[in-house]
Every structure is written in C-alpha cells, then in structure tokens.
Coordinates of C-alpha atoms and ligand atoms in Angstrom, one line a residue:
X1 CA 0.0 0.0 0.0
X2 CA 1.2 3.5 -0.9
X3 CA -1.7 6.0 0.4
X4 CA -0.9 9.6 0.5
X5 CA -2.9 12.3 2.3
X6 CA -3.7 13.7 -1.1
X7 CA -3.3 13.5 -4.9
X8 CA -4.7 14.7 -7.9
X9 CA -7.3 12.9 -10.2
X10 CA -6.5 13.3 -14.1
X11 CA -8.4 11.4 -16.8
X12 CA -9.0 11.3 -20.5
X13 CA -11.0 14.3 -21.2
X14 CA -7.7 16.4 -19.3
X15 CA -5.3 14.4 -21.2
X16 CA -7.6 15.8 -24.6
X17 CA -7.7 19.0 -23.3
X18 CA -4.0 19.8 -22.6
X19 CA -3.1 17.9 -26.0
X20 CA -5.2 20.0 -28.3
X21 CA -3.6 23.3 -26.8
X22 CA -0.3 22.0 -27.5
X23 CA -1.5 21.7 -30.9
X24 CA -3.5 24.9 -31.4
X25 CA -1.6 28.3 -32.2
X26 CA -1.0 29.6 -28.5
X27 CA 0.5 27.7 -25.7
X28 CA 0.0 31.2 -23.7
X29 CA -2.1 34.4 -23.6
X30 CA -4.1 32.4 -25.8
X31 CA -8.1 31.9 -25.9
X32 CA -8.2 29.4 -22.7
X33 CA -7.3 32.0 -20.1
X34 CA -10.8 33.8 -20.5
X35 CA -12.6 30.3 -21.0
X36 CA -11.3 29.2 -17.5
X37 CA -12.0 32.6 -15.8
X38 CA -15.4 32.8 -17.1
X39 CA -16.5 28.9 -16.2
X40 CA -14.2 30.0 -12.6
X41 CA -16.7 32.9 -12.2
X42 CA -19.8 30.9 -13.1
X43 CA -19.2 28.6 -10.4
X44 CA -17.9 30.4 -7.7
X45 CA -20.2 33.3 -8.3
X46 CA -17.4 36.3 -8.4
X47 CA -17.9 39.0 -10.5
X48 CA -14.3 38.6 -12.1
X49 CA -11.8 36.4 -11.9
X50 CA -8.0 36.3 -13.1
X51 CA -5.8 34.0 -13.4
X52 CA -2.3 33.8 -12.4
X53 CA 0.6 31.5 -12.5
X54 CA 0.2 29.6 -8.4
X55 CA -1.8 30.4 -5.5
X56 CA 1.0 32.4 -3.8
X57 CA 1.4 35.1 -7.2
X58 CA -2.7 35.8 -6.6
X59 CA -1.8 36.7 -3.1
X60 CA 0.8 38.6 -4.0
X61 CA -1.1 40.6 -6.7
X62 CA -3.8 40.6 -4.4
X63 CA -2.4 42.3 -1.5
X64 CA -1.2 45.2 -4.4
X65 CA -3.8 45.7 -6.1
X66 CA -5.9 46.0 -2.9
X67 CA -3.5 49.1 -2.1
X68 CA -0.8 47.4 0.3
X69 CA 1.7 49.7 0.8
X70 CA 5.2 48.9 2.7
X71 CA 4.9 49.2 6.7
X72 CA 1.1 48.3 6.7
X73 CA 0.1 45.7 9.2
X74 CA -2.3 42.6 7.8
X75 CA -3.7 40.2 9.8
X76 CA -3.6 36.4 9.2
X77 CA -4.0 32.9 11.2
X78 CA -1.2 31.0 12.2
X79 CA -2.8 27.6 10.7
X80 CA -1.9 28.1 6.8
X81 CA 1.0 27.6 4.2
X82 CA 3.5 30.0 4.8
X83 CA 2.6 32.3 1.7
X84 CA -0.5 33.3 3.7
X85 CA 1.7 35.4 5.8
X86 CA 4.6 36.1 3.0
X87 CA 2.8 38.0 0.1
X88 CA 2.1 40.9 3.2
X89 CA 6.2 40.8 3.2
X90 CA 6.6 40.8 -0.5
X91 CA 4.6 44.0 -0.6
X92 CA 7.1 45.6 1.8
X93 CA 4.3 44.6 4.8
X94 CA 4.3 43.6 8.3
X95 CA 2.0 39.8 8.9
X96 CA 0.7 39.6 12.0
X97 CA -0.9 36.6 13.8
X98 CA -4.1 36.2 15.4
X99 CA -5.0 33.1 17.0
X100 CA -6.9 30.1 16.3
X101 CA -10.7 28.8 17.8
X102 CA -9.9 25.5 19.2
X103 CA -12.4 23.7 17.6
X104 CA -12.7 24.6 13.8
X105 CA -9.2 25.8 13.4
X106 CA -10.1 28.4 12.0
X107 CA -9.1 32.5 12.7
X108 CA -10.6 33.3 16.1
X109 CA -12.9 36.0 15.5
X110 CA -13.4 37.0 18.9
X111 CA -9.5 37.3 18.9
X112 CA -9.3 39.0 15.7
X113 CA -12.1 41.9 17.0
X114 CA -9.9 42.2 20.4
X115 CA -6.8 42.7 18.2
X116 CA -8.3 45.3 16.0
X117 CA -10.0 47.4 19.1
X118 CA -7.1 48.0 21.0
X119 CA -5.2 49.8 18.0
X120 CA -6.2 53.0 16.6
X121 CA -9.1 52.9 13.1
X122 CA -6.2 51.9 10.2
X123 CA -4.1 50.4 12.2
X124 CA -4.4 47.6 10.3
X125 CA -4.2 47.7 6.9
X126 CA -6.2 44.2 6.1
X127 CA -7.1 40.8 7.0
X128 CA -6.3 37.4 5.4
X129 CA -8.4 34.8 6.6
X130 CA -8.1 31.4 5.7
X131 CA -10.8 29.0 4.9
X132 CA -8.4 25.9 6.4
X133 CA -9.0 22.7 5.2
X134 CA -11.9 23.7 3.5
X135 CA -13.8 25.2 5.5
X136 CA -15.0 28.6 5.1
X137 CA -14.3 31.5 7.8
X138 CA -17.9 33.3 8.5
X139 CA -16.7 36.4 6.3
X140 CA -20.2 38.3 7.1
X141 CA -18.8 38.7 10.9
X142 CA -14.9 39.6 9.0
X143 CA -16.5 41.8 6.9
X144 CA -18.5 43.3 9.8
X145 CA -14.7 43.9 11.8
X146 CA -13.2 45.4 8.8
X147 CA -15.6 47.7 7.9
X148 CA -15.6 49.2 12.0
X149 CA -11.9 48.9 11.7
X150 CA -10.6 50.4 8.0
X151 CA -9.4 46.8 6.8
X152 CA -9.9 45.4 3.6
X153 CA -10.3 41.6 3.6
X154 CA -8.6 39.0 1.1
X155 CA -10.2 35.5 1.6
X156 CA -7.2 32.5 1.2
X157 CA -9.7 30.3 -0.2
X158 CA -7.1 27.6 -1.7
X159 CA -8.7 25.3 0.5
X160 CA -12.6 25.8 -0.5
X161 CA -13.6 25.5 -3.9
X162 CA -17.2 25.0 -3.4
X163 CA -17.4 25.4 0.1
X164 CA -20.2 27.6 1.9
X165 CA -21.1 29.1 5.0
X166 CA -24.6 30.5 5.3
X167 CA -25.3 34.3 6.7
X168 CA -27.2 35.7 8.6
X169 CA -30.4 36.4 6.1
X170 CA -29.6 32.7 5.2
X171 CA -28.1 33.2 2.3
X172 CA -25.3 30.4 0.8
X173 CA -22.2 31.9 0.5
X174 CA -19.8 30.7 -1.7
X175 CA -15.8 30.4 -0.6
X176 CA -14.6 33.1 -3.2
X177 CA -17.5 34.6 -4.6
X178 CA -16.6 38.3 -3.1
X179 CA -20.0 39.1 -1.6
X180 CA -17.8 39.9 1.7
X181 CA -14.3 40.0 0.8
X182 CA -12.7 42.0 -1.5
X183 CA -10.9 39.4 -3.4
X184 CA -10.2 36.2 -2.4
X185 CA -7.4 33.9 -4.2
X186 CA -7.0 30.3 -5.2
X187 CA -4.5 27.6 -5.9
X188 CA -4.0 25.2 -8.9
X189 CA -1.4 22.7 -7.3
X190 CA -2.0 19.0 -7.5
X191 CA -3.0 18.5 -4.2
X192 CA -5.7 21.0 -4.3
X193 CA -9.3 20.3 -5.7
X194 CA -8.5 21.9 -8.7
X195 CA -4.9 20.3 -10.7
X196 CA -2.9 22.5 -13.0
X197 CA 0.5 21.3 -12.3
X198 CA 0.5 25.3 -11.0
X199 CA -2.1 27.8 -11.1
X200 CA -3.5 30.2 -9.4
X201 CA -6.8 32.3 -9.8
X202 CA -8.0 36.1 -7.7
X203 CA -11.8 36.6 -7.8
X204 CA -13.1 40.1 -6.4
X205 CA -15.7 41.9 -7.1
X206 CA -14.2 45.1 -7.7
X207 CA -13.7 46.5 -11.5
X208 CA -10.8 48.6 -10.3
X209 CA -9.0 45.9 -8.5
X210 CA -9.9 43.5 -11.6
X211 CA -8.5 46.1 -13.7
X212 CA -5.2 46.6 -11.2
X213 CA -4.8 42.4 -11.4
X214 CA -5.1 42.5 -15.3
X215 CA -1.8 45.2 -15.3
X216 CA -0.1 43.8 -12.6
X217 CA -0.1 39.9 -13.5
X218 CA 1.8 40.8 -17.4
X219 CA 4.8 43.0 -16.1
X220 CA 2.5 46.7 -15.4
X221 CA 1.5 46.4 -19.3
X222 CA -0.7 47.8 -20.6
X223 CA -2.3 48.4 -24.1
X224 CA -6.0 49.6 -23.4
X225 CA -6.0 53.5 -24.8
X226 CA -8.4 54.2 -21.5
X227 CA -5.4 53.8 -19.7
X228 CA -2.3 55.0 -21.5
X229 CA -0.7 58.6 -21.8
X230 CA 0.1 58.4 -25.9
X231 CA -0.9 56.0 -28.3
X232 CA 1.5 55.6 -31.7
X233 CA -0.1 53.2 -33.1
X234 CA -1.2 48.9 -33.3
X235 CA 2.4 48.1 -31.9
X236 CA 2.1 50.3 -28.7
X237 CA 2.0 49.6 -25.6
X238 CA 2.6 51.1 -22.0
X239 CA 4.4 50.1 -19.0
X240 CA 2.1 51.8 -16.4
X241 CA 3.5 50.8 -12.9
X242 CA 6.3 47.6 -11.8
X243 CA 4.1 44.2 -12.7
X244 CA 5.4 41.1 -13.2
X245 CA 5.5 37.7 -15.4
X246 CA 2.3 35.7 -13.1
X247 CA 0.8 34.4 -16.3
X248 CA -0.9 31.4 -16.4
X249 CA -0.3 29.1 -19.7
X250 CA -2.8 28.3 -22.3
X251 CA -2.3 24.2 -21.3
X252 CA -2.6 25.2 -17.6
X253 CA -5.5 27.2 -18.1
X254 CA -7.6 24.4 -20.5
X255 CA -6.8 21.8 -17.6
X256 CA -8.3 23.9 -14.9
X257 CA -11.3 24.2 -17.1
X258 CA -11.9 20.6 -17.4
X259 CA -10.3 19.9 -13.5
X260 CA -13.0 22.3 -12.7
X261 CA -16.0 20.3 -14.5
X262 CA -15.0 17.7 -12.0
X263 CA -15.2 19.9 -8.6
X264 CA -18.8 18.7 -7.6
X265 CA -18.1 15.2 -8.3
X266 CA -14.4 16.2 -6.0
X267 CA -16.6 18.0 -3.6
X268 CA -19.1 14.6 -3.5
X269 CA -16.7 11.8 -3.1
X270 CA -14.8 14.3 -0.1
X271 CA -17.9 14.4 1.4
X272 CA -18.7 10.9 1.2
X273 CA -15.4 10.0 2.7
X274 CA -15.1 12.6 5.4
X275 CA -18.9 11.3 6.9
X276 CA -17.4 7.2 6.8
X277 CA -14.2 9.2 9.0
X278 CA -16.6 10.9 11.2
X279 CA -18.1 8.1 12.0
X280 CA -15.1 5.9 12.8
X281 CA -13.7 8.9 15.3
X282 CA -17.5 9.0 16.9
X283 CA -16.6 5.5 17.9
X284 CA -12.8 5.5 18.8
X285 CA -13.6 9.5 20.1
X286 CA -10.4 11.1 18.7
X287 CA -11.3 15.0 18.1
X288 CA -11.5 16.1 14.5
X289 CA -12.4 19.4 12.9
X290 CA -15.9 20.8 13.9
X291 CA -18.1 21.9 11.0
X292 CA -20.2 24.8 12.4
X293 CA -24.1 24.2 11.4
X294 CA -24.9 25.6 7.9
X295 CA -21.6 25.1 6.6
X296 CA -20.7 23.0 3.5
X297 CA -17.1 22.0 4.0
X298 CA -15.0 21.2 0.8
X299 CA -12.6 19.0 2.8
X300 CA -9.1 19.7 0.7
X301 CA -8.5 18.2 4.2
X302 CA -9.6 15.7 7.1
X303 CA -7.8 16.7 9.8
X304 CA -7.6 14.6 13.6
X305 CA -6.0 15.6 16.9
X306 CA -4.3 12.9 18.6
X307 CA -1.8 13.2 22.0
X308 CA 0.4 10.4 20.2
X309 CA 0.5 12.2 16.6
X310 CA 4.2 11.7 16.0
X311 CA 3.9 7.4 16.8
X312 CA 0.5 7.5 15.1
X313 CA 2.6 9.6 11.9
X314 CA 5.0 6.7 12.2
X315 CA 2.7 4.0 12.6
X316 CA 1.0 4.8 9.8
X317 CA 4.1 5.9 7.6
X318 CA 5.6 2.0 8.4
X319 CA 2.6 0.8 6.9
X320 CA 2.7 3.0 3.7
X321 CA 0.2 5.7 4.9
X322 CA 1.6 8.8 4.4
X323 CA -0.8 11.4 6.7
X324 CA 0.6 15.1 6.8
X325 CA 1.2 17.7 9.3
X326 CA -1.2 20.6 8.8
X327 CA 0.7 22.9 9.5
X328 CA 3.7 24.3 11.7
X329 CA 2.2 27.6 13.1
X330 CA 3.6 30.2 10.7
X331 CA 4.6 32.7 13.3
X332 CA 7.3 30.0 14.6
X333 CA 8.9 29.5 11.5
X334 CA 12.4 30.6 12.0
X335 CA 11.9 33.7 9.5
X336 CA 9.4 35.0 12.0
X337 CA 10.4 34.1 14.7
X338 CA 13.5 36.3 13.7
X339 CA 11.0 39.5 13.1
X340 CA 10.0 38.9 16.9
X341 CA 7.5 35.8 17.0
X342 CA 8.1 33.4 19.6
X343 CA 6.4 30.5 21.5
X344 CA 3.2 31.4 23.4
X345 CA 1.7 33.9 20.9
X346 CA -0.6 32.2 19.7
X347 CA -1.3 29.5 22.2
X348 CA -4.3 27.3 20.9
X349 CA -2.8 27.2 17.3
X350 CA 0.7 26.1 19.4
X351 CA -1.5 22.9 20.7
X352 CA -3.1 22.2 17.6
X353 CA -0.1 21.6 16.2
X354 CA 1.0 19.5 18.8
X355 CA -2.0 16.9 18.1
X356 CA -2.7 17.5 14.3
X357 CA -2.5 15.2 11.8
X358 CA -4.1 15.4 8.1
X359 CA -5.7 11.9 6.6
X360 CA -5.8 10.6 3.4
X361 CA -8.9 12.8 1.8
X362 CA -9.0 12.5 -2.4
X363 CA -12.1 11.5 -4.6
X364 CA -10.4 8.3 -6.0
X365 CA -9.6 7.2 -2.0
X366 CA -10.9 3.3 -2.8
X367 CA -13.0 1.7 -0.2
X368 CA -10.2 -0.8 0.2
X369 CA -7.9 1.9 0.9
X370 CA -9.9 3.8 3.3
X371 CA -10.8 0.3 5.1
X372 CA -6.6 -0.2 5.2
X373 CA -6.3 3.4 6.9
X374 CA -9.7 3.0 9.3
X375 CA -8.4 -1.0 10.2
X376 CA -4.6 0.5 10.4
X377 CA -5.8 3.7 13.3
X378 CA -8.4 1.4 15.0
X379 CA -5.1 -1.1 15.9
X380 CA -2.7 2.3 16.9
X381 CA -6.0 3.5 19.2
X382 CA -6.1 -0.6 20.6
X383 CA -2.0 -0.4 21.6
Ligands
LIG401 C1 -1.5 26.0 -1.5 C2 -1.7 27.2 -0.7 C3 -1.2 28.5 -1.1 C4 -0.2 28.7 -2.2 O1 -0.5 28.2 -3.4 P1 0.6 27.8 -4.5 O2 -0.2 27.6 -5.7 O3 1.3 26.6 -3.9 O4 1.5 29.0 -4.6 C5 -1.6 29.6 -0.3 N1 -2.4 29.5 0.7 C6 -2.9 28.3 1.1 C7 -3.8 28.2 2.3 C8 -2.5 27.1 0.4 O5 -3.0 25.9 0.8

C-alpha cells in the first residue's frame, strides 16, 4: 500500500484537453485563459476572476492591487501555508498573527475583534483569513470587523472551492464569490481540488481591482487606450506601474477548465469519505475538525488531533500511509520568529499543532484503501 494524504485525479478528457492546446496556435495568452475565468466565475459566483501562475502570485497581486503599501500591518492565522503570511512581506508589509478557535481551526474571531479594538481605526491595513482545510471563515462577521476597523479583507480560499457558509439572512455563500471579501485567491497545485501542475486564480468583485490584477499579473503592461498617456499606433504599448511575469499558460488554463468540470463530483466523493471518517472517530472519540451548522465544507483536508501524533505519523508511515502535518504555526517559523514571533503567541494554534495530523482525503480514495487506513488507526487506538 502507498496512500498519501492527497493526490490529484487526471483522466481522459484532461489528457484531450492539454493535448489539443499544444497543438492549437497559443500555448499562452491564448483563448483558454478567458474560458477558464469565465466557467471560474460561473461557479464560484465572483464578479471577475484572473488568473495567475500559483496560488502564492494571486496573493501577491492581491495584497497590491488591494492598495498594500510597505509598513502596513495585515492580519492572518497561524494555521496556513507559509505564503498566507509572505505575500504581506513581498509588498514591503508587516504579517501579524491572530489566534486560532480550538475547535474549527479556523481564525478566532473573537481574537481578531480584540486585536483590532485595541489599535487606533487603520491600524491595520487588512485581513487574510483562511478558509483551512476547507472550511469557510464566516466572512459576514470579518466583513463586519473590517468595515468598523478600516481593513480590507482577502479570503485564502485555496482550501474551499465550493465550500459555503450561510449568513445571517440565510443566504449560501460561496468560498470566493466576493459578496464579503474583496478578493479572495485560489491555488491550482496537485494536491488541491483543482490540478494545473501550478495555477493560481484572484476573484473580487471590484472593477478597479480587476482592472489593477489585469496590469499587474503581465509586467505593469498595458495596451488599453483608457489607460495609456500616448498612443503611436497597433504596436504600442505602456508600461504603467512595476508588474510582473504571473501568467498562467494556455495548457494550464484548459486543464483547470476541465479539472474544474469535475469539482462537484471532487466535492461529492470528499464528502462521502469525510462522513465514513466521522463516523469511525465517533466510535474511537479522537477529536476532528468541527463543521459549524450551515456550513458546506470542501474538505481539501480531514484533519484529527491525537496526543500520540508523531507514533500514530509513524505508525501509519511504516505501513505505507503517508498522513501530513497541517501545519507548523507560521509565526514559529524561524523567518518569523527572527521578526519577533516566539512561543506562546498564539497558544491554541501552538496545541493544535502538537495533536494534528491530516488523513488521506482525495475523490479516487478506494474503499479498500480507506478500510486499510480505518483498520490501520483502529489497531494504533487498541495499543
Ligand atoms: C497552496 C496554498 C497557497 C499557495 O498556493 P501555491 O499555488 O502553492 O503557490 C496559499 N495558501 C494556502 C492556504 C494554500 O494551501
């Protein structure tokens, strides 16, 4: 047995798709980019979406085009991949860290509102919260803070495809469609729902911003005539402010389109497996992540807590089960913890860590397999 915590699912029509780029007329800045952004804003309900070259470029380009300037302070959780934090220090920003709720891992947003009320309005210049594991963060109640507060809010929704959280007029919000946020970014890697190889895609609702993103992500080009100072003719074009190379590829880009045909069916299958875990940890009663009521989780992840996680890593790693640690608290990674961060800041994310580990969660998971994992944790709970 070989059964990693995740992996992508590729079939024919992918195969098809990819090969009849390679063998059109544009391998990039082709015709597929728009395709994928429009399906990408059909599903997840954004307004506009743009695509970019990984996850960690949209939060980059994000954070700019959302006015970031060098010195501002952003707010993120500690329970993310690392580029959560490092786009706000790309831009010349300062991350900061706010704790964790013990039970859905999520930002705390009783933290987060006593962070922002003991600084003066501005202080802080956004907030990135992360939908972890797939689980959306109840933006209504972030948007709420940011608005009292002067933040703007960019939802890390690499986790979520699909997921939803319902409001307060009980409305279904979808991870990334912008009604709260003011962008929110996704990533293309294999082990997300979505497989590009890389990829990367901002939504927002905003036709500046959208218009900022479209500069930003092809080096600060531009050759609409609304936007330049002179125009000399069908060859000109401007370089308006410092962008960079975060294009995705025309192959990339037709993938994601037919990757994202398949995200209900992804979303399905996750669910399906995650209720035959919840079941098995109801009767062994190992703590998992709690899925508030009226939440549709998207489950990139299936995340336990265990007092033996690094024997039960081993265990299951000697028996060709190879579960995942999601993740080392970001504010103690030595980078940060050289900018000031140190042990005890963020306390309940510090004990999550302690206990977490991430299960084997993909759509083509066999019942076999999962039987092998549930038989292989029900022995480790038994020593
Ligand atoms: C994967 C991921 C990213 C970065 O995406 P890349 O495409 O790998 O650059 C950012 N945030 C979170 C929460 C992620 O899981």
């Amino acid at each position: 047995m070989n059964i990693p915590y995740g992996k992508q699912s590729i079939d024919r029509t992918d195969l098809e798709a990819v090969e009849r780029v390679l063998t059109s007329d544009f391998m990039t800045q082709g015709p597929e980019i728009a395709r994928f952004e429009e399906a990408f804003n059909q599903r997840m309900g954004a307004p506009y979406s743009i695509a970019v070259s990984n996850g960690t470029a949209a939060l980059h380009l994000a954070v700019l085009a959302l006015g970031l300037k060098p010195n501002q302070r952003v707010i993120t959780s500690p329970i993310t991949f690392a580029a959560s934090a490092n786009c706000v220090a790309y831009a010349g920003g300062v991350a900061e860290f706010c704790d964790i709720d013990p039970a859905t891992y999520l930002i705390d947003l009783q933290k987060l509102e006593e962070m922002l009320k003991v600084k003066p309005h501005g202080y802080y210049a956004g907030i990135i919260p992360v939908d972890f594991g797939g689980l959306s963060v109840n933006l209504e109640r972030v948007r709420a803070l940011a608005d009292q507060y002067g933040c703007w809010v960019l939802e890390d929704a690499c986790h979520a495809p699909g997921a939803t959280f319902t409001d307060s007029k009980g409305n279904q919000i979808t991870a990334g469609d912008c009604t709260y946020s003011d962008a929110a970014i996704f990533s293309f890697h294999p082990v997300k729902h979505i497989a590009c190889g890389e990829g990367g895609m901002i939504t927002t609702s905003s036709k500046e911003v959208n218009q900022s993103l479209q500069v930003l992500r092809t080096h600060g080009i531009t050759k609409d005539s609304n936007l330049m100072t002179e125009n000399h003719g069908g060859w000109y074009y401007e370089m308006i402010e410092l962008g960079y190379n975060y294009r995705l590829t025309d192959m990339q880009a037709a993938l994601g389109l037919t990757q994202l045909a398949k995200l209900d069916w992804s979303l399905e299958q996750r669910n399906r497996i995650a209720r035959k875990y919840d079941e098995l940890f109801k009767k062994l009663g190992w703590p998992h992540q709690l899925t508030p009521g009226g939440c549709f989780h998207a489950y990139h992840l299936y995340v336990i807590q265990h007092p033996k996680r690094k024997e039960l890593y081993d265990y299951l790693r000697e028996h060709g089960v190879f579960a995942q640690v999601h993740y080392i608290p970001v504010h103690l990674l030595p980078y940060y913890q050289d900018l000031g961060w140190k042990k005890g800041d963020c306390p309940n994310a510090e004990r999550y860590y302690d206990q977490c580990l991430s299960l084997p969660m993909y759509p083509t998971l066999t019942d076999e397999e999962f039987n092998y994992v549930s038989n292989l944790l029900i022995s480790f709970d038994k020593q």
